[in-house]
Amino acid sequence: MGKYVELNSSNFNDTIAKGVTLVDFWAPWCGPCRMIAPIIEELAEDFDGKATIAKVNTDEEQDIAIQYGIRSIPTLLFFKDGELVDQMVGAAGKEVLADKLDSLLRAVYPPVQLCKNENSPP
């Protein structure tokens, strides 16, 4: 079963370094953050083995929040191989987040195109 990764200053860079990572910046007192928490947990299960789903508690990890200019929460950052490629501010639905992750995964792992041999049947 997939579970989201709790990020801090010691594991943040290593976690986002490879593949696709969604990072949810949140705080315990934030109502909209609590609303999307179950969605983040579902995404962690749905994308287990395909993408990393992670969370940063901005009250505890202020340095990371400052580094990425987080001014309001929830803020969702999307990384591909350590590079910030997109962000969303505010609560978003599961379908929107899953579509974004799917599109980033397709960019990382493009579909294989098989070449047809001219002697092969149509």
Short mmCIF file of C-alpha atoms in Angstrom, two decimals:
data_model
loop_
_atom_site.label_atom_id
_atom_site.label_comp_id
_atom_site.label_asym_id
_atom_site.label_seq_id
_atom_site.Cartn_x
_atom_site.Cartn_y
_atom_site.Cartn_z
CA MET A 1 0.00 0.00 0.00
CA GLY A 2 1.31 3.41 -0.94
CA LYS A 3 1.74 6.11 1.63
CA TYR A 4 2.82 9.68 1.21
CA VAL A 5 6.32 10.68 2.30
CA GLU A 6 6.70 13.24 5.09
CA LEU A 7 9.41 15.62 3.94
CA ASN A 8 11.87 17.62 6.01
CA SER A 9 15.14 19.43 5.33
CA SER A 10 17.14 16.19 5.51
CA ASN A 11 15.14 14.15 2.95
CA PHE A 12 13.56 16.80 0.69
CA ASN A 13 16.20 17.03 -2.05
CA ASP A 14 16.79 13.27 -2.24
CA THR A 15 13.05 12.60 -2.46
CA ILE A 16 12.38 15.00 -5.34
CA ALA A 17 15.59 14.11 -7.24
CA LYS A 18 14.25 11.25 -9.37
CA GLY A 19 11.01 10.74 -11.22
CA VAL A 20 7.77 12.62 -10.68
CA THR A 21 6.97 14.01 -7.23
CA LEU A 22 3.91 15.89 -5.95
CA VAL A 23 4.64 17.89 -2.79
CA ASP A 24 1.71 19.18 -0.70
CA PHE A 25 2.66 22.16 1.50
CA TRP A 26 0.20 22.21 4.40
CA ALA A 27 -0.32 23.02 8.09
CA PRO A 28 -2.52 21.37 10.74
CA TRP A 29 -4.60 24.54 11.30
CA CYS A 30 -5.43 24.96 7.58
CA GLY A 31 -9.03 23.97 6.73
CA PRO A 32 -8.53 23.50 2.96
CA CYS A 33 -5.37 21.47 3.73
CA ARG A 34 -7.43 19.11 5.87
CA MET A 35 -10.00 18.89 3.06
CA ILE A 36 -7.47 17.64 0.50
CA ALA A 37 -5.58 15.36 2.93
CA PRO A 38 -7.69 12.29 1.99
CA ILE A 39 -7.10 13.05 -1.71
CA ILE A 40 -3.33 13.15 -1.12
CA GLU A 41 -3.55 9.79 0.68
CA GLU A 42 -5.57 8.28 -2.20
CA LEU A 43 -3.07 9.58 -4.76
CA ALA A 44 -0.23 8.01 -2.77
CA GLU A 45 -1.98 4.64 -3.11
CA ASP A 46 -3.02 5.13 -6.74
CA PHE A 47 0.46 6.20 -7.87
CA ASP A 48 2.46 3.83 -5.67
CA GLY A 49 5.52 2.74 -7.65
CA LYS A 50 4.88 5.35 -10.37
CA ALA A 51 5.23 8.74 -8.64
CA THR A 52 6.14 9.99 -5.18
CA ILE A 53 3.44 11.79 -3.21
CA ALA A 54 4.84 13.87 -0.34
CA LYS A 55 3.85 16.45 2.25
CA VAL A 56 5.68 19.32 3.95
CA ASN A 57 4.28 20.73 7.20
CA THR A 58 5.04 24.44 6.75
CA ASP A 59 4.88 25.09 10.51
CA GLU A 60 7.70 22.61 11.11
CA GLU A 61 9.71 23.10 7.88
CA GLN A 62 9.64 26.86 7.35
CA ASP A 63 12.99 26.87 5.52
CA ILE A 64 11.64 24.67 2.72
CA ALA A 65 8.50 26.81 2.45
CA ILE A 66 10.63 29.96 2.22
CA GLN A 67 12.95 28.36 -0.35
CA TYR A 68 9.98 27.71 -2.67
CA GLY A 69 8.17 30.99 -1.95
CA ILE A 70 5.14 29.35 -0.33
CA ARG A 71 2.87 32.21 0.74
CA SER A 72 -0.47 30.43 1.05
CA ILE A 73 -1.48 26.87 1.70
CA PRO A 74 -2.31 24.42 0.45
CA THR A 75 0.25 24.81 -2.31
CA LEU A 76 1.05 21.79 -4.45
CA LEU A 77 4.39 21.65 -6.25
CA PHE A 78 5.15 19.19 -9.04
CA PHE A 79 8.75 18.11 -9.60
CA LYS A 80 10.25 16.05 -12.40
CA ASP A 81 13.77 14.73 -11.76
CA GLY A 82 14.41 17.43 -9.16
CA GLU A 83 13.16 20.31 -11.29
CA LEU A 84 10.04 22.29 -10.34
CA VAL A 85 7.73 21.98 -13.35
CA ASP A 86 4.33 23.17 -12.10
CA GLN A 87 2.40 24.39 -9.09
CA MET A 88 -1.18 24.79 -7.89
CA VAL A 89 -2.30 27.06 -5.08
CA GLY A 90 -5.44 26.11 -3.19
CA ALA A 91 -7.43 22.92 -2.91
CA ALA A 92 -7.81 20.85 -6.06
CA GLY A 93 -9.83 17.75 -6.88
CA LYS A 94 -8.37 14.27 -7.20
CA GLU A 95 -9.05 14.08 -10.94
CA VAL A 96 -7.17 17.33 -11.63
CA LEU A 97 -4.15 16.18 -9.62
CA ALA A 98 -4.18 12.67 -11.10
CA ASP A 99 -4.35 14.10 -14.64
CA LYS A 100 -1.36 16.35 -13.92
CA LEU A 101 0.65 13.43 -12.51
CA ASP A 102 -0.30 11.23 -15.48
CA SER A 103 0.84 13.89 -17.94
CA LEU A 104 4.17 14.30 -16.15
CA LEU A 105 4.67 10.54 -16.07
CA ARG A 106 4.02 10.32 -19.81
CA ALA A 107 6.67 12.99 -20.34
CA VAL A 108 9.15 10.99 -18.25
CA TYR A 109 8.26 7.63 -19.77
CA PRO A 110 7.02 8.24 -23.32
CA PRO A 111 5.14 5.42 -24.97
CA VAL A 112 7.26 3.07 -27.03
CA GLN A 113 6.63 3.34 -30.77
CA LEU A 114 7.25 0.08 -32.59
CA CYS A 115 8.58 0.29 -36.13
CA LYS A 116 6.71 -1.87 -38.59
CA ASN A 117 8.74 -4.12 -40.81
CA GLU A 118 7.65 -3.64 -44.39
CA ASN A 119 7.31 -7.43 -44.67
CA SER A 120 5.02 -7.69 -41.65
CA PRO A 121 1.29 -8.17 -42.21
CA PRO A 122 -0.91 -5.05 -41.90
#
